[in-house]
Amino acid sequence: MIKAHTVPLSAAIAALTLMLSPVSAGETHQHTGAHGGKVVESGHHHLEIVAKDGVVEVYVNGDDMKPEDITSAKGTAAVLSGGKKVDITLAPGPASALTGTGTFKADTGSIIVVTVTMPGHKPEQARIKID
């Protein structure tokens, strides 16, 4: 009886570990983008995430690295900084970026998890850690 529960539990733990890993959240293969942020693959798009104290900007590019039309896009950002979590709503703003503001410091070690929904696509997620 114990074995019957051990296998599904270990499979669930393995699946949860993979879901929480940096690879699943798009943290691998980062490079610096045109706006000074980190570029992360998020599924169908490349997201350049720029974080400054109180401001998050997300530039959405296609696989060809050309800017996408974001006029109907929406998104959120969860900023983990200084032991606090700040949730930010992202909306189309100037310079073809989804932008949002909140009360946070973009300090070294801060983590930003972005979810972007483009028209005709499922939500995509990416995560960066500020160096």
Backbone as CSV, one residue per row, in Angstrom:
resi,resn,N_x,N_y,N_z,CA_x,CA_y,CA_z,C_x,C_y,C_z
1,MET,0.818,-1.191,0.000,0.000,0.000,0.000,0.862,1.255,0.000
2,ILE,1.950,1.259,0.704,2.818,2.427,0.730,3.432,2.667,-0.647
3,LYS,3.829,1.590,-1.340,4.412,1.745,-2.667,3.430,2.384,-3.638
4,ALA,2.167,2.073,-3.533,1.165,2.632,-4.448,1.094,4.151,-4.318
5,HIS,1.342,4.668,-3.131,1.300,6.117,-2.926,2.660,6.773,-3.167
6,THR,3.740,6.025,-3.033,5.072,6.584,-3.195,5.348,7.003,-4.634
7,VAL,4.995,6.197,-5.586,5.277,6.519,-6.986,4.529,7.776,-7.431
8,PRO,3.211,7.883,-7.230,2.539,9.111,-7.651,3.047,10.349,-6.907
9,LEU,3.364,10.212,-5.628,3.870,11.343,-4.865,5.223,11.794,-5.398
10,SER,6.108,10.844,-5.677,7.420,11.221,-6.204,7.290,11.840,-7.588
11,ALA,6.349,11.353,-8.384,6.115,11.947,-9.704,5.591,13.373,-9.557
12,ALA,4.712,13.586,-8.593,4.173,14.928,-8.360,5.270,15.878,-7.889
13,ILE,6.144,15.398,-7.019,7.249,16.227,-6.539,8.188,16.575,-7.691
14,ALA,8.482,15.603,-8.543,9.350,15.860,-9.699,8.715,16.879,-10.642
15,ALA,7.424,16.741,-10.884,6.730,17.683,-11.772,6.735,19.088,-11.182
16,LEU,6.491,19.205,-9.881,6.497,20.509,-9.223,7.884,21.143,-9.281
17,THR,8.913,20.339,-9.085,10.281,20.841,-9.161,10.577,21.399,-10.542
18,LEU,10.160,20.690,-11.579,10.375,21.173,-12.946,9.601,22.450,-13.212
19,MET,8.377,22.540,-12.699,7.561,23.730,-12.924,8.181,24.963,-12.278
20,LEU,8.852,24.781,-11.165,9.430,25.909,-10.442,10.862,26.209,-10.856
21,SER,11.417,25.405,-11.748,12.802,25.602,-12.152,12.939,26.806,-13.068
22,PRO,14.131,27.395,-13.144,14.340,28.547,-14.016,14.036,28.260,-15.478
23,VAL,14.260,27.038,-15.937,14.019,26.714,-17.338,12.558,26.896,-17.685
24,SER,11.654,26.458,-16.826,10.231,26.561,-17.147,9.747,27.999,-17.147
25,ALA,10.414,28.864,-16.455,9.978,30.259,-16.399,10.738,31.142,-17.378
26,GLY,11.548,30.535,-18.239,12.237,31.307,-19.255,13.476,32.028,-18.765
27,GLU,14.109,31.538,-17.701,15.260,32.258,-17.166,16.553,31.904,-17.896
28,THR,16.585,30.868,-18.718,17.804,30.520,-19.422,17.924,31.312,-20.714
29,HIS,19.102,31.316,-21.297,19.373,31.959,-22.583,19.069,33.458,-22.555
30,GLN,19.420,34.126,-21.488,19.203,35.567,-21.394,20.349,36.305,-22.066
31,HIS,20.030,37.453,-22.632,21.048,38.370,-23.117,20.507,39.788,-23.001
32,THR,21.394,40.754,-23.143,20.986,42.151,-23.011,20.302,42.618,-24.285
33,GLY,19.183,43.325,-24.119,18.400,43.797,-25.250,18.715,45.233,-25.632
34,ALA,18.011,45.708,-26.638,18.220,47.049,-27.191,17.914,48.163,-26.194
35,HIS,17.090,47.866,-25.182,16.699,48.886,-24.208,17.424,48.720,-22.872
36,GLY,18.445,47.848,-22.859,19.245,47.646,-21.661,18.706,46.610,-20.701
37,GLY,17.592,45.959,-21.048,17.019,44.935,-20.185,17.494,43.547,-20.560
38,LYS,16.967,42.557,-19.868,17.283,41.165,-20.166,16.235,40.613,-21.120
39,VAL,16.695,39.929,-22.170,15.801,39.308,-23.143,15.673,37.832,-22.802
40,VAL,14.418,37.375,-22.696,14.129,36.002,-22.313,13.113,35.424,-23.287
41,GLU,13.324,34.167,-23.710,12.332,33.484,-24.535,11.151,33.108,-23.656
42,SER,9.940,33.305,-24.195,8.752,33.028,-23.379,7.755,32.123,-24.087
43,GLY,8.171,31.438,-25.105,7.263,30.605,-25.881,7.286,31.076,-27.312
44,HIS,6.280,31.842,-27.712,6.218,32.373,-29.074,6.947,33.704,-29.220
45,HIS,7.383,34.289,-28.131,7.953,35.632,-28.177,9.254,35.715,-27.382
46,HIS,9.973,36.794,-27.626,11.140,37.154,-26.837,10.747,38.413,-26.076
47,LEU,10.859,38.367,-24.761,10.480,39.505,-23.930,11.734,40.168,-23.385
48,GLU,11.857,41.468,-23.610,12.931,42.228,-22.986,12.332,42.916,-21.773
49,ILE,12.836,42.552,-20.600,12.307,43.079,-19.347,13.288,44.113,-18.799
50,VAL,12.787,45.337,-18.645,13.584,46.439,-18.109,12.954,46.846,-16.782
51,ALA,13.751,46.844,-15.719,13.241,47.231,-14.399,14.084,48.364,-13.834
52,LYS,13.403,49.415,-13.445,14.016,50.542,-12.748,13.180,50.748,-11.495
53,ASP,13.713,51.440,-10.514,12.948,51.656,-9.287,11.539,52.140,-9.616
54,GLY,10.540,51.325,-9.257,9.149,51.707,-9.430,8.550,51.499,-10.806
55,VAL,9.345,51.062,-11.796,8.836,50.926,-13.167,9.294,49.607,-13.787
56,VAL,8.356,48.913,-14.438,8.680,47.725,-15.236,8.225,47.998,-16.661
57,GLU,9.113,47.735,-17.622,8.795,47.846,-19.042,9.081,46.500,-19.686
58,VAL,8.171,46.051,-20.553,8.356,44.786,-21.258,8.193,45.045,-22.752
59,TYR,9.267,44.800,-23.498,9.259,44.940,-24.952,9.049,43.551,-25.539
60,VAL,8.059,43.409,-26.414,7.688,42.106,-26.969,8.175,42.019,-28.408
61,ASN,9.026,41.019,-28.680,9.538,40.775,-30.024,9.137,39.381,-30.479
62,GLY,8.996,39.210,-31.785,8.710,37.903,-32.357,9.968,37.060,-32.428
63,ASP,9.840,35.846,-32.986,11.004,34.975,-33.144,12.080,35.614,-34.011
64,ASP,11.670,36.522,-34.903,12.619,37.223,-35.770,13.252,38.429,-35.073
65,MET,12.939,38.621,-33.792,13.434,39.717,-32.953,12.939,41.086,-33.408
66,LYS,11.867,41.122,-34.193,11.246,42.391,-34.583,10.107,42.692,-33.619
67,PRO,9.897,43.975,-33.288,8.837,44.336,-32.338,7.456,43.882,-32.799
68,GLU,6.669,43.396,-31.854,5.292,42.971,-32.102,4.347,44.134,-31.789
69,ASP,3.178,44.103,-32.390,2.132,45.083,-32.093,1.543,44.743,-30.724
70,ILE,1.659,45.656,-29.774,1.199,45.386,-28.405,-0.078,46.140,-28.049
71,THR,-0.722,46.760,-29.025,-1.882,47.603,-28.710,-3.005,46.838,-28.016
72,SER,-3.135,45.531,-28.261,-4.178,44.737,-27.602,-3.601,43.749,-26.596
73,ALA,-2.328,43.892,-26.282,-1.681,42.988,-25.329,-1.979,43.423,-23.900
74,LYS,-1.819,42.485,-22.987,-1.956,42.805,-21.567,-0.952,41.975,-20.792
75,GLY,-0.691,42.386,-19.571,0.276,41.643,-18.789,0.284,42.029,-17.326
76,THR,1.056,41.249,-16.581,1.272,41.516,-15.161,2.745,41.260,-14.852
77,ALA,3.209,41.862,-13.788,4.555,41.606,-13.290,4.469,41.436,-11.786
78,ALA,5.144,40.424,-11.286,5.290,40.235,-9.846,6.746,40.548,-9.526
79,VAL,6.965,41.564,-8.711,8.317,41.980,-8.351,8.578,41.533,-6.921
80,LEU,9.632,40.735,-6.742,10.040,40.270,-5.420,11.316,41.016,-5.060
81,SER,11.198,41.972,-4.141,12.327,42.825,-3.796,12.256,43.218,-2.327
82,GLY,13.380,43.128,-1.655,13.433,43.536,-0.255,12.505,42.742,0.643
83,GLY,12.283,41.480,0.311,11.410,40.635,1.111,9.930,40.888,0.901
84,LYS,9.580,41.714,-0.069,8.177,42.023,-0.346,7.830,41.669,-1.784
85,LYS,6.554,41.383,-2.015,6.050,41.123,-3.363,5.131,42.269,-3.763
86,VAL,5.381,42.813,-4.949,4.553,43.888,-5.484,3.979,43.410,-6.813
87,ASP,2.652,43.414,-6.944,1.982,43.032,-8.187,1.709,44.283,-9.010
88,ILE,2.066,44.221,-10.285,1.943,45.369,-11.179,1.157,44.962,-12.417
89,THR,0.207,45.788,-12.815,-0.521,45.591,-14.067,0.255,46.274,-15.182
90,LEU,0.465,45.543,-16.281,1.179,46.088,-17.431,0.185,46.415,-18.534
91,ALA,0.355,47.569,-19.147,-0.529,48.007,-20.231,0.317,48.644,-21.329
92,PRO,-0.193,48.656,-22.568,0.559,49.297,-23.649,0.883,50.746,-23.297
93,GLY,2.134,51.098,-23.493,2.580,52.447,-23.176,3.432,53.001,-24.296
94,PRO,4.163,54.058,-24.001,5.014,54.653,-25.030,6.158,53.718,-25.415
95,ALA,6.730,53.976,-26.562,7.904,53.237,-27.050,7.617,51.753,-27.257
96,SER,6.371,51.406,-27.570,6.004,50.014,-27.862,6.344,49.056,-26.733
97,ALA,6.160,49.489,-25.512,6.422,48.637,-24.354,5.166,48.508,-23.513
98,LEU,4.986,47.327,-22.931,3.983,47.169,-21.879,4.627,47.750,-20.633
99,THR,3.953,48.668,-19.967,4.561,49.335,-18.820,3.636,49.301,-17.614
100,GLY,4.245,49.378,-16.447,3.492,49.455,-15.207,4.367,50.012,-14.110
101,THR,3.719,50.531,-13.081,4.461,51.124,-11.972,3.995,50.533,-10.648
102,GLY,4.880,50.592,-9.674,4.579,50.123,-8.329,5.660,50.617,-7.387
103,THR,5.489,50.349,-6.121,6.452,50.789,-5.124,7.436,49.659,-4.853
104,PHE,8.609,49.741,-5.499,9.654,48.741,-5.288,11.000,49.326,-5.696
105,LYS,12.061,48.717,-5.196,13.430,49.062,-5.577,13.945,47.946,-6.475
106,ALA,14.529,48.299,-7.594,15.101,47.319,-8.518,16.539,47.024,-8.089
107,ASP,16.685,46.429,-6.915,17.993,46.142,-6.345,18.550,44.829,-6.877
108,THR,19.861,44.666,-6.745,20.503,43.408,-7.096,19.838,42.276,-6.317
109,GLY,19.513,41.199,-7.022,18.859,40.053,-6.400,17.350,40.070,-6.512
110,SER,16.782,41.202,-6.897,15.328,41.261,-7.090,14.930,40.332,-8.227
111,ILE,13.766,39.724,-8.093,13.246,38.808,-9.109,11.966,39.403,-9.678
112,ILE,11.848,39.338,-10.991,10.647,39.834,-11.663,10.082,38.712,-12.515
113,VAL,8.827,38.379,-12.265,8.119,37.365,-13.045,7.044,38.086,-13.840
114,VAL,7.131,37.970,-15.163,6.229,38.678,-16.064,5.335,37.677,-16.780
115,THR,4.051,37.992,-16.861,3.101,37.221,-17.660,2.524,38.161,-18.707
116,VAL,2.645,37.766,-19.977,2.166,38.580,-21.092,1.181,37.760,-21.911
117,THR,0.059,38.374,-22.254,-0.920,37.735,-23.131,-1.052,38.582,-24.389
118,MET,-0.641,37.985,-25.502,-0.763,38.632,-26.807,-2.033,38.122,-27.478
119,PRO,-2.681,38.949,-28.309,-3.895,38.512,-28.998,-3.646,37.221,-29.789
120,GLY,-4.534,36.247,-29.617,-4.420,34.982,-30.333,-3.426,34.003,-29.748
121,HIS,-2.837,34.330,-28.596,-1.853,33.449,-27.965,-2.250,33.173,-26.519
122,LYS,-1.769,32.052,-26.011,-1.939,31.755,-24.590,-0.980,32.648,-23.804
123,PRO,-1.260,32.862,-22.521,-0.336,33.654,-21.699,1.065,33.034,-21.703
124,GLU,2.068,33.895,-21.739,3.462,33.465,-21.714,4.125,34.079,-20.489
125,GLN,5.084,33.341,-19.915,5.709,33.811,-18.690,7.224,33.816,-18.833
126,ALA,7.853,34.786,-18.205,9.309,34.875,-18.168,9.730,35.416,-16.810
127,ARG,10.944,35.056,-16.419,11.458,35.482,-15.115,12.896,35.950,-15.274
128,ILE,13.223,37.045,-14.591,14.608,37.506,-14.555,15.008,37.771,-13.110
129,LYS,16.303,37.758,-12.896,16.874,38.159,-11.614,17.824,39.309,-11.915
130,ILE,17.679,40.396,-11.194,18.517,41.569,-11.434,19.913,41.318,-10.883
131,ASP,20.907,41.529,-11.745,22.314,41.327,-11.356,22.858,42.549,-10.650
